[in-house]
Amino acid sequence: MSHTEQSQVNATTAYTAPDRLELGVCYYPEQWPREKWAEDAARMVELGLEWVRIGEFSWALIEPQPGQFDWGWMDEAIDILGRAGLKVILGTPTAAPPKWLIDRHPDILAVGPDGHTRRFGARRHYCFSSRTYFQEAGRITRAFVERYGAHPFVKAWQTDNEYGDHDTIYSYSQEAHRAFRLWLAERYGSIDAMNEAWGTRFWSMRYRSFEEVDVPLQVVEEPSPTHLVDFVRFSSDQVVRFNRQQVEIIRAGSPGRPITHNFMSHNIDFDHFKLSADLDVASWDVYPMGGLINGRLSAEEKERLLRTGDLDQVAFNHDLYRATGRGRVWVMEQQPGPVNWAAHNQSPADGMVRLWTWLAYAHGVDMVAYFRWRQAPFAQEQFHAGLLLPDSTPDQAFHETAEVARERLLLPAGENKGKAPVALVMDYESRWASRALPQGRSYSASAICLDWYTALSRHGVDVDIVSQQSDLSGYRLVLCPDLLIMQEDFPERLKAAGAKALFGPRAGSKTVSMHIPGGLPPGPLRKLLDMKVTRVESLPSAAGEPVRFGNIAFAAGTWRESIETGETVLATFEGSYRPGMPALIGNGQARYLATIPSRELLESLLRDSLDWADVAWMPDLGDIRLSRRGNLTFAFNFGTEAADLPIPAGAEVLFGEARLSPCDVTVWRQ
Ligand code: GAL
């Protein structure tokens, strides 16, 4: 199969959703004496776990010498875990190739953005374009599948581990150069076409052949945005191709077992929709404390939410990966306590592990596995909590897991996540486009998107994340906070679906080749809206440009567009610069926002748009969040104060209190 081919491996029906939330844990038998394995397995079952994930870093111990396999320990571990009653998720070990393999084939190593070769000594030290590594990854996957593909206790597979962790999608190696040139030749057919697309008549950047093209590394000014975005497209395709090889091997040799990969929080380095198309179930790794520290919030908010995390970042990712997984999503690693890898590593408040587990279920997750069973007393992650302390004493998360295991029996079986009234479009190509041309340092599409999501969540509105290609029927409102590269048929499909739509600034502002569209932005969207964008500016702070919406003058934000329009003007810029120009315009079907708004303005606009699309919303929920799964409504308190819940008359509370304490959960059925 060629590496740019996007046809997906037929995702099988290997996945059946469980009736109730299932629980699991990540376990490393190779890190503990054999005498402990049986006791560990028995305690896992006693705790209420169904699943155990093993093996994803086991290569050097399974194949200690080239071609010599030591399966004994893994056979025994799987046997002990399976006999205890656990279902094994087996990880292919390709995230960490052994030293002897690297020494034999140094071309496996990736080259980082500093131009230096990355070295052995941790993990993810490989380049997706290395031909040797592609073969070796296939060889070890085949060996695993031949050994365990039909094993009665192996019930699911995970490919590799966290593609993209430690910034490892982009490699600038010779192998990457070679593959990038082939990819470009296939995409463009002729060097003239590529020169045209990249705009190389600018600054004398013209190429005579694909052989002359390099990966975009260490050039003096910024590279052509098309060069950059093509390199990301290429790198994304390389990951899809790498993963697909493993999926094909597993599917052929281990039929009926679902295949997953564990994604990371909102990583945009490759297209997760494309990669997920080959999986039976998507999964992701939930580390809310690190997510808070590295995330979008102000220093004051981070302080306030220090031990509970960003209220919406985790939920957003559940919704995102539920979308990439076509409704099927697991949590493969749930943070159980402090971790070791963020700028600082605070403990979650007691109760949060339970809260996050129920939050996952409420957002459509079928299985939550904790990372990890027991805290490691050696190597890099010694400070990382587990369900057990290094001496096997139960830690806080152990008790909270036990509570979840009991509580799940209080809920009816078979409740599934239904369709939300609102869809939010997440488009990876558009992300790459704005990363290549941010037009101002503070521009962050991820933060913008999450801010829109938050504004809805504060008002208790359930949201589905969708791709640009998704079926839009059934949605009342479709939100496109950052749809820079809009497909030509998107406006028609929106119209056919009968959905109303709100577009953020920059919608349709770039063609696939990263050019300004011929008829000016918003490009294809001009089919729905009579408008064009004639000027774009980025601004230093949120306070600068007042916007009048209704009777209120709001602080606008860090972005402003000048637009000419024949549509109704719904809000206007009121600063000293071009006062009276439209900030929000629209007609019966679509609205366009010409600014990145302040939070207050955003909330006001979204409330108004929900009314416009006839979607019900609730008064500001503050630090409470609600999420619905089937007939169940889950309420979560991320704050420090107890709060009264809006439980409707006649609803039956299944567990929890009507006055919800901090870090607590209540569930009711309607
Ligand atoms: C994840 C990774 C795990 C472990 C964990 C620690 O990113 O998949 O192997 O390192 O982080 O939090």
XYZ file of C-alpha atoms and ligand atoms in Angstrom:
682
model
C 0.000 0.000 0.000
C 1.485 3.365 -0.925
C 2.203 5.749 1.890
C -0.116 8.488 0.768
C -3.040 6.208 0.165
C -5.774 7.139 2.595
C -8.029 4.135 2.166
C -8.588 2.652 5.566
C -8.039 -0.911 6.576
C -11.534 -2.252 7.070
C -12.289 -1.655 10.696
C -13.979 -4.854 11.751
C -16.847 -5.371 14.096
C -14.361 -6.684 16.637
C -15.625 -4.222 19.204
C -18.750 -4.766 21.279
C -19.647 -2.094 23.796
C -19.977 -3.444 27.346
C -23.254 -2.973 29.203
C -21.614 -1.116 32.047
C -18.431 0.810 32.715
C -15.457 -1.543 32.738
C -12.226 -0.921 34.645
C -8.617 -1.875 34.108
C -5.026 -1.149 34.956
C -1.624 -0.872 33.284
C 0.760 -3.490 34.620
C 4.451 -4.240 34.091
C 5.074 -7.812 35.273
C 8.664 -7.505 34.041
C 9.274 -4.850 36.682
C 8.283 -7.064 39.623
C 9.416 -10.437 41.013
C 7.407 -13.375 39.673
C 6.297 -14.263 43.202
C 4.140 -11.137 43.202
C 2.262 -11.772 39.972
C -0.398 -14.132 41.257
C -1.120 -11.980 44.280
C -1.277 -8.862 42.102
C -3.701 -10.531 39.703
C -5.940 -11.697 42.538
C -6.002 -8.207 44.059
C -6.880 -6.638 40.693
C -9.871 -8.918 40.354
C -10.888 -8.352 43.927
C -10.750 -4.608 43.304
C -13.229 -5.025 40.470
C -10.961 -4.685 37.438
C -11.741 -6.539 34.205
C -8.805 -5.461 32.009
C -5.042 -5.340 32.311
C -2.714 -3.780 29.747
C 0.799 -5.169 29.459
C 3.746 -5.406 27.120
C 4.118 -2.038 25.403
C 7.722 -1.563 26.569
C 8.785 -5.205 26.659
C 10.868 -5.635 23.490
C 14.365 -5.835 25.056
C 13.182 -8.481 27.491
C 11.235 -10.499 24.923
C 14.045 -10.466 22.354
C 17.171 -10.044 24.489
C 19.459 -11.015 21.591
C 18.723 -10.530 17.886
C 16.362 -13.306 16.836
C 16.400 -15.045 20.240
C 13.094 -14.810 21.976
C 12.376 -15.274 25.655
C 8.623 -15.708 25.740
C 8.608 -17.651 29.003
C 7.970 -14.764 31.351
C 5.269 -13.210 29.170
C 3.557 -16.610 28.711
C 3.488 -17.023 32.449
C 2.301 -13.470 33.141
C -0.558 -13.729 30.644
C -1.480 -17.106 32.041
C -1.576 -15.862 35.625
C -3.544 -12.722 34.760
C -5.981 -14.598 32.538
C -6.576 -17.411 34.992
C -7.349 -14.847 37.666
C -10.154 -13.651 35.379
C -8.591 -10.614 33.707
C -8.776 -9.749 30.015
C -5.368 -8.851 28.644
C -4.726 -5.873 26.348
C -1.394 -6.623 24.739
C 0.722 -3.703 23.563
C 3.042 -4.063 20.590
C 6.458 -2.992 21.912
C 7.491 -0.677 19.092
C 7.651 2.539 21.167
C 10.982 1.370 22.607
C 13.308 -0.593 20.300
C 16.232 -2.338 22.072
C 19.800 -1.070 22.163
C 21.224 -3.852 20.027
C 18.794 -2.965 17.256
C 19.750 0.709 17.333
C 23.463 -0.138 17.317
C 22.986 -2.378 14.318
C 20.806 0.125 12.467
C 21.449 3.708 13.534
C 19.240 4.831 10.642
C 16.296 4.003 12.929
C 16.963 7.084 15.045
C 15.028 10.261 14.415
C 16.638 13.683 13.988
C 15.145 16.446 16.124
C 14.332 20.055 15.182
C 17.779 21.090 16.428
C 19.266 18.984 13.628
C 20.787 16.482 16.078
C 20.180 12.757 16.009
C 18.113 11.608 18.956
C 19.796 8.895 20.952
C 19.054 5.709 22.815
C 18.365 5.801 26.561
C 14.656 6.515 27.063
C 11.909 5.690 24.536
C 10.304 6.746 21.221
C 13.785 6.937 19.654
C 12.710 6.090 16.147
C 11.916 7.824 12.900
C 8.598 6.954 11.246
C 10.316 7.130 7.854
C 13.103 4.667 8.617
C 12.716 1.749 6.223
C 14.660 -0.473 8.579
C 12.387 0.407 11.450
C 9.250 -0.149 9.426
C 10.473 -3.679 8.707
C 11.577 -4.302 12.276
C 8.301 -3.011 13.691
C 6.497 -5.397 11.340
C 8.770 -8.254 12.366
C 8.260 -7.838 16.119
C 4.516 -7.265 15.705
C 4.298 -10.476 13.681
C 6.227 -12.333 16.365
C 3.819 -11.086 19.036
C 0.797 -11.970 16.956
C 2.115 -15.433 16.070
C 2.677 -16.106 19.753
C -0.467 -14.546 21.222
C -2.888 -13.830 18.395
C -5.099 -16.784 19.260
C -4.393 -16.763 22.980
C -7.655 -17.127 24.897
C -6.655 -14.521 27.486
C -5.530 -11.856 25.004
C -8.728 -9.920 24.309
C -7.494 -6.682 22.732
C -4.403 -5.035 21.279
C -2.784 -1.648 21.609
C -0.422 -0.531 18.849
C 2.802 1.121 19.987
C 2.377 3.754 22.721
C 1.330 7.408 22.473
C 2.417 8.396 18.989
C 3.741 11.904 19.380
C 4.815 11.688 23.015
C 8.024 13.684 23.593
C 7.496 15.527 20.261
C 8.392 12.553 18.131
C 6.147 12.870 15.071
C 8.476 15.146 13.111
C 11.855 13.776 12.164
C 14.416 15.550 10.003
C 16.586 12.507 9.239
C 17.962 11.466 5.861
C 15.272 8.810 5.763
C 12.651 11.512 6.309
C 14.150 13.592 3.497
C 13.963 10.646 1.158
C 10.384 9.778 2.034
C 9.245 13.423 1.976
C 10.514 13.839 -1.589
C 8.669 10.716 -2.708
C 5.533 11.935 -0.978
C 5.772 15.318 -2.689
C 6.331 13.712 -6.080
C 3.218 11.653 -5.568
C 1.153 14.588 -4.344
C 2.155 17.057 -7.037
C 3.166 14.930 -10.023
C 5.491 17.643 -11.308
C 7.932 20.018 -9.662
C 6.213 22.907 -11.445
C 2.967 22.096 -9.680
C 4.761 22.025 -6.347
C 6.545 25.312 -7.041
C 3.212 26.866 -7.877
C 1.563 25.567 -4.716
C 4.437 26.608 -2.476
C 4.704 30.021 -4.075
C 8.424 29.589 -4.674
C 8.580 32.490 -7.117
C 8.629 34.470 -3.866
C 12.154 35.011 -2.435
C 13.792 32.948 -5.177
C 12.898 29.647 -3.490
C 12.356 27.776 -6.762
C 13.278 24.055 -7.020
C 14.307 22.259 -10.214
C 13.426 18.753 -9.020
C 11.976 16.962 -6.000
C 15.517 15.750 -5.258
C 16.419 19.314 -4.324
C 13.726 19.689 -1.679
C 14.617 19.443 2.013
C 12.492 19.029 5.093
C 11.776 22.462 6.645
C 14.624 22.622 9.124
C 16.690 25.534 10.380
C 15.975 27.887 7.506
C 16.798 31.541 8.152
C 13.339 33.133 8.123
C 10.142 31.123 8.332
C 9.742 28.565 5.523
C 6.882 28.800 3.043
C 3.693 27.918 4.951
C 2.857 25.402 2.242
C 6.230 23.726 2.752
C 5.499 23.537 6.473
C 1.956 22.230 6.126
C 2.996 19.695 3.499
C 5.691 18.442 5.857
C 3.060 17.994 8.571
C 0.699 16.252 6.130
C 3.544 13.981 5.102
C 4.543 13.253 8.714
C 0.932 12.546 9.628
C 0.633 10.100 6.728
C 3.823 8.390 7.881
C 2.295 7.747 11.309
C -0.921 6.429 9.761
C 1.104 4.134 7.516
C 3.278 2.921 10.400
C 0.234 2.147 12.508
C -1.625 0.551 9.629
C 1.067 -2.064 9.129
C 0.571 -3.236 12.712
C -3.206 -3.185 12.394
C -3.049 -5.354 9.293
C -0.773 -7.887 10.960
C -2.885 -8.048 14.113
C -6.175 -8.203 12.253
C -4.954 -11.106 10.128
C -3.474 -13.075 13.025
C -5.788 -12.192 15.898
C -9.268 -11.858 14.476
C -12.103 -10.668 16.669
C -9.896 -8.722 19.106
C -10.386 -4.971 19.059
C -7.328 -2.901 18.191
C -6.706 0.474 19.763
C -3.984 3.060 20.154
C -3.616 5.317 23.189
C -3.658 8.960 22.054
C -2.571 11.975 24.076
C -4.525 15.002 25.195
C -5.361 17.197 22.193
C -2.188 16.419 20.287
C -2.399 18.008 16.851
C 0.835 16.721 15.337
C -0.987 14.183 13.166
C -4.545 13.601 11.974
C -6.240 11.492 14.630
C -9.359 11.004 12.512
C -7.282 9.370 9.778
C -5.361 7.161 12.145
C -8.485 6.163 14.076
C -10.191 5.047 10.868
C -7.993 1.938 11.090
C -8.795 1.218 14.753
C -11.750 -0.582 16.306
C -11.771 1.673 19.343
C -9.905 4.892 20.087
C -8.309 5.400 23.474
C -6.435 8.188 25.177
C -4.371 8.891 28.275
C -5.891 11.213 30.868
C -3.483 13.340 32.907
C -5.539 16.348 34.012
C -2.966 17.809 36.417
C -0.288 18.116 33.743
C -3.010 19.250 31.321
C -3.807 22.139 33.670
C -0.197 23.185 34.144
C 0.580 23.103 30.409
C -2.825 24.458 29.408
C -4.653 27.603 28.355
C -5.829 29.065 31.689
C -4.552 32.166 33.468
C -2.181 31.861 36.432
C -5.049 32.721 38.829
C -7.294 30.024 37.385
C -4.503 27.483 37.544
C -4.032 28.331 41.182
C -7.741 27.998 41.895
C -8.059 24.687 40.048
C -4.686 23.380 41.185
C -5.980 20.029 42.429
C -9.048 19.553 40.254
C -7.779 20.684 36.845
C -9.255 22.554 33.899
C -13.003 21.909 34.030
C -13.318 21.188 30.326
C -10.003 20.006 28.933
C -10.576 16.362 29.864
C -14.209 16.330 28.750
C -13.242 17.923 25.433
C -10.754 15.134 24.783
C -13.294 12.449 25.664
C -15.634 13.991 23.115
C -12.856 14.351 20.550
C -11.692 10.754 20.763
C -15.257 9.481 20.932
C -15.552 11.182 17.538
C -12.330 9.819 16.058
C -13.269 6.361 17.381
C -16.717 6.572 15.719
C -18.448 6.336 19.096
C -16.018 3.860 20.652
C -13.587 5.187 23.196
C -11.545 3.951 26.152
C -9.262 5.601 28.648
C -6.062 3.587 28.549
C -4.209 5.515 31.253
C -5.980 7.432 33.998
C -3.828 9.542 36.306
C -4.069 8.050 39.820
C -2.187 10.702 41.858
C 0.814 12.967 41.294
C 2.787 12.356 38.099
C 6.455 13.064 37.433
C 6.650 14.930 34.138
C 4.936 18.348 34.313
C 6.544 21.669 35.296
C 5.348 20.879 38.803
C 3.433 17.843 39.954
C 0.719 18.531 42.490
C -1.509 15.852 43.925
C -5.109 15.760 42.732
C -7.629 16.398 45.507
C -8.966 13.255 47.132
C -12.036 12.202 45.188
C -10.801 13.360 41.796
C -9.778 9.935 40.506
C -13.309 8.747 41.110
C -14.692 11.958 39.585
C -12.546 11.599 36.445
C -13.619 7.989 36.067
C -17.300 8.942 36.098
C -16.604 11.962 33.888
C -15.147 9.565 31.315
C -18.169 7.303 31.454
C -20.554 10.255 31.188
C -18.761 11.352 28.016
C -19.139 7.971 26.359
C -16.047 6.104 27.529
C -16.675 2.353 27.995
C -13.511 1.351 29.857
C -11.149 3.237 32.156
C -7.715 1.761 32.920
C -5.506 3.343 35.578
C -1.839 4.034 35.093
C -0.340 2.190 36.907
C -0.872 -0.757 39.263
C 2.072 -0.063 41.561
C 4.413 2.911 41.831
C 7.887 2.023 40.480
C 10.754 2.328 42.955
C 13.342 2.704 40.173
C 13.980 4.475 36.848
C 12.371 7.620 35.433
C 8.872 7.557 36.925
C 9.634 6.964 40.615
C 7.524 9.961 41.619
C 4.533 8.742 39.610
C 1.731 7.403 41.793
C -0.035 4.106 41.154
C -2.998 2.351 42.698
C -0.493 0.843 45.128
C 2.568 2.328 46.825
C 5.898 0.663 45.982
C 5.461 -1.567 49.052
C 2.035 -2.723 47.778
C -0.019 -0.773 50.314
C -3.179 0.642 48.693
C -2.812 4.324 47.767
C -5.714 6.799 47.547
C -6.696 5.862 43.980
C -7.071 2.215 44.963
C -9.855 3.134 47.384
C -11.515 5.447 44.875
C -11.435 2.724 42.226
C -13.084 0.342 44.673
C -15.821 2.933 45.173
C -16.418 3.263 41.426
C -16.525 -0.517 41.101
C -19.315 -0.619 43.691
C -21.198 2.404 42.373
C -21.421 1.150 38.805
C -23.832 -1.516 40.015
C -26.237 1.260 41.021
C -26.627 2.357 37.398
C -28.839 0.706 34.807
C -27.046 -1.301 32.140
C -26.902 -0.395 28.474
C -27.038 3.411 28.623
C -25.333 4.833 25.537
C -24.213 8.305 24.647
C -26.780 9.842 22.314
C -26.321 12.566 19.754
C -25.749 16.074 21.134
C -27.700 19.076 19.774
C -24.493 20.957 18.986
C -21.507 19.867 16.900
C -18.091 21.468 17.047
C -15.849 20.971 14.034
C -12.263 19.949 14.729
C -10.109 19.996 11.610
C -6.470 18.965 11.828
C -5.472 20.563 8.506
C -6.837 23.884 9.731
C -4.794 23.505 12.907
C -1.671 22.981 10.851
C -2.556 25.988 8.721
C -2.842 28.368 11.674
C 0.275 26.923 13.277
C 2.162 27.670 10.040
C 0.700 31.187 9.765
C -0.369 32.269 13.263
C -0.243 35.975 12.408
C 0.638 36.879 15.994
C 2.323 35.015 18.834
C -0.728 34.636 21.013
C -2.835 32.847 18.398
C -3.725 29.360 19.643
C -6.456 27.509 17.803
C -6.478 24.825 20.510
C -7.217 27.438 23.181
C -9.870 29.106 21.010
C -11.621 25.830 20.403
C -11.518 24.889 24.064
C -12.870 28.334 24.999
C -15.891 27.787 22.752
C -16.378 24.351 24.285
C -16.160 25.845 27.778
C -18.713 28.517 26.995
C -21.203 25.760 26.089
C -20.253 23.514 29.004
C -20.788 26.333 31.488
C -24.370 26.347 30.266
C -24.866 22.606 30.470
C -24.976 22.024 26.704
C -23.707 18.636 25.454
C -21.431 18.841 22.419
C -20.281 16.333 19.821
C -16.945 16.953 18.166
C -17.067 16.199 14.438
C -14.688 16.279 11.506
C -15.335 18.336 8.420
C -16.381 15.160 6.593
C -18.810 13.981 9.288
C -22.502 13.564 8.688
C -24.002 16.804 10.009
C -27.629 15.748 9.957
C -29.487 16.007 13.220
C -27.432 18.873 14.635
C -29.208 22.129 15.350
C -26.057 24.158 15.602
C -22.634 23.544 14.069
C -19.743 25.543 15.485
C -16.576 26.154 13.499
C -14.215 28.130 15.725
C -11.173 27.725 13.463
C -12.049 26.139 10.124
C -9.311 27.781 8.057
C -9.167 25.225 5.253
C -12.788 24.700 4.356
C -13.714 22.015 1.861
C -15.620 23.281 -1.170
C -18.712 21.205 -0.414
C -18.863 21.983 3.299
C -21.357 24.873 2.938
C -23.681 22.742 0.800
C -23.532 19.822 3.225
C -24.299 22.158 6.086
C -27.249 23.517 4.197
C -28.503 20.056 3.269
C -28.283 19.012 6.923
C -30.478 21.968 7.847
C -28.098 22.986 10.626
C -27.399 26.554 11.592
C -23.744 27.425 11.817
C -21.493 29.888 13.587
C -18.033 30.486 12.130
C -15.104 32.009 13.940
C -12.633 34.368 12.250
C -10.283 32.942 9.620
C -12.956 30.489 8.359
C -12.220 29.538 4.763
C -9.254 31.896 4.704
C -6.763 29.436 3.196
C -6.927 27.101 0.240
C -5.505 23.581 0.446
C -2.292 25.106 -0.933
C -2.261 27.681 1.871
C -3.110 30.596 -0.439
C -5.650 33.352 0.061
C -8.730 32.222 -1.912
C -9.307 33.985 -5.229
C -12.531 35.725 -4.172
C -10.997 36.586 -0.768
C -11.887 34.899 2.540
C -14.068 33.263 3.658
C -13.584 31.344 0.386
C -16.170 28.570 0.018
C -18.245 30.096 2.814
C -19.168 32.930 0.475
C -21.732 30.482 -0.894
C -23.624 30.875 2.397
C -22.721 34.412 3.374
C -22.540 37.556 1.285
C -19.280 38.897 2.690
C -15.573 39.242 2.186
C -12.669 39.889 4.510
C -10.559 42.835 3.372
C -8.159 43.247 6.283
C -6.863 41.095 9.124
C -5.029 42.252 12.217
C -3.875 40.623 15.430
C -3.954 42.661 18.613
C -1.948 42.582 21.802
C -4.649 42.248 24.450
C -8.244 41.339 25.030
C -9.123 44.784 26.335
C -8.289 46.859 23.256
C -11.290 46.871 20.950
C -14.781 47.229 22.387
C -17.564 45.370 20.581
C -21.187 46.351 20.925
C -23.518 43.374 20.958
C -27.106 44.083 21.943
C -26.981 46.838 24.516
C -23.646 45.915 25.944
C -20.143 47.066 25.034
C -17.894 44.035 25.543
C -14.134 43.803 25.435
C -13.350 42.128 22.124
C -10.205 40.146 21.729
C -6.871 39.621 20.142
C -8.011 39.443 16.525
C -9.993 41.714 14.258
C -11.084 41.476 10.657
C -12.538 44.200 8.479
C -15.415 42.772 6.490
C -17.648 44.045 3.720
C -21.062 42.440 3.799
C -24.599 42.526 2.522
C -25.807 40.473 5.490
C -27.362 41.695 8.727
C -24.846 43.219 11.104
C -25.406 41.767 14.590
C -22.498 43.340 16.472
C -20.056 46.154 15.719
C -16.551 47.250 16.658
C -16.707 50.470 18.651
C -13.079 51.493 19.185
C -11.389 54.527 17.660
C -10.215 52.525 14.664
C -12.925 52.186 11.976
C -15.812 52.389 14.476
C -19.086 50.827 13.390
C -17.518 48.045 11.313
C -19.210 44.636 11.676
C -17.961 42.242 14.361
C -20.716 39.652 13.859
C -22.864 39.233 10.778
C -25.373 36.635 9.688
C -28.466 35.457 7.903
C -31.002 32.703 8.581
C -28.445 29.946 8.169
C -24.983 31.149 9.037
C -23.160 33.663 11.205
C -19.603 34.912 10.985
C -17.630 36.377 13.842
C -14.820 38.772 12.916
C -12.947 38.643 16.222
C -11.512 36.260 18.781
C -13.775 37.429 21.570
C -13.187 37.937 25.262
C -14.845 35.260 27.403
C -17.798 37.474 28.295
C -18.468 38.340 24.678
C -18.035 34.744 23.602
C -20.536 33.507 26.162
C -23.032 36.145 25.236
C -22.672 35.345 21.514
C -22.992 31.639 22.087
C -26.059 31.988 24.291
C -27.617 34.090 21.577
C -26.666 31.540 18.923
C -28.106 28.690 20.997
C -31.408 30.588 21.163
C -31.187 31.240 17.429
C -30.755 27.494 16.793
C -33.378 26.569 19.386
C -31.013 24.711 21.705
C -31.865 24.798 25.409
C -29.202 26.043 27.821
C -28.930 26.556 31.591
C -27.814 29.511 33.697
C -24.059 29.631 34.321
C -23.036 26.451 36.163
C -19.829 27.921 37.625
C -17.602 25.048 38.734
C -20.291 22.404 38.155
C -20.397 20.400 34.944
C -23.219 18.209 33.635
C -23.051 15.490 31.029
C -25.703 13.112 29.758
C -25.364 9.471 28.792
C -28.645 7.915 27.682
C -31.227 8.658 30.332
C -28.597 9.464 32.928
C -27.329 12.910 33.865
C -24.010 13.140 35.681
C -23.056 16.204 37.726
C -19.464 16.977 38.751
C -18.170 19.591 41.160
C -14.662 20.870 40.287
C -14.880 23.762 42.745
C -14.235 24.330 46.423
C -17.852 25.070 47.478
C -20.852 22.778 47.686
C -23.568 23.617 45.137
C -27.274 22.823 44.681
C -27.938 20.816 41.553
C -30.694 21.529 39.014
C -32.242 18.070 39.398
C -35.621 18.116 37.633
C -38.752 17.147 39.535
C -39.510 13.480 39.091
C -35.899 12.486 38.405
C -34.532 9.579 40.389
C -31.126 10.114 42.018
C -29.082 6.935 41.555
C -26.158 7.986 43.702
C -24.825 11.225 45.215
C -26.490 14.228 46.828
C -28.690 17.024 45.528
C -26.272 19.434 47.189
C -23.013 18.443 45.576
C -19.799 18.649 47.607
C -16.470 19.605 46.025
C -14.848 16.797 43.987
C -18.040 14.774 44.195
C -20.433 13.204 41.676
C -24.219 12.827 41.541
C -26.168 10.836 38.962
C -29.856 10.961 38.207
C -32.186 9.275 35.755
C -35.000 10.994 33.924
C 2.196 8.397 29.441
C 2.883 7.132 28.922
C 3.140 6.138 30.029
C 3.713 6.816 31.238
C 2.791 7.929 31.670
C 3.252 8.651 32.902
O 2.422 9.463 28.588
O 2.090 6.529 27.936
O 4.008 5.133 29.563
O 4.978 7.308 30.938
O 2.704 8.860 30.647
O 2.354 9.672 33.252
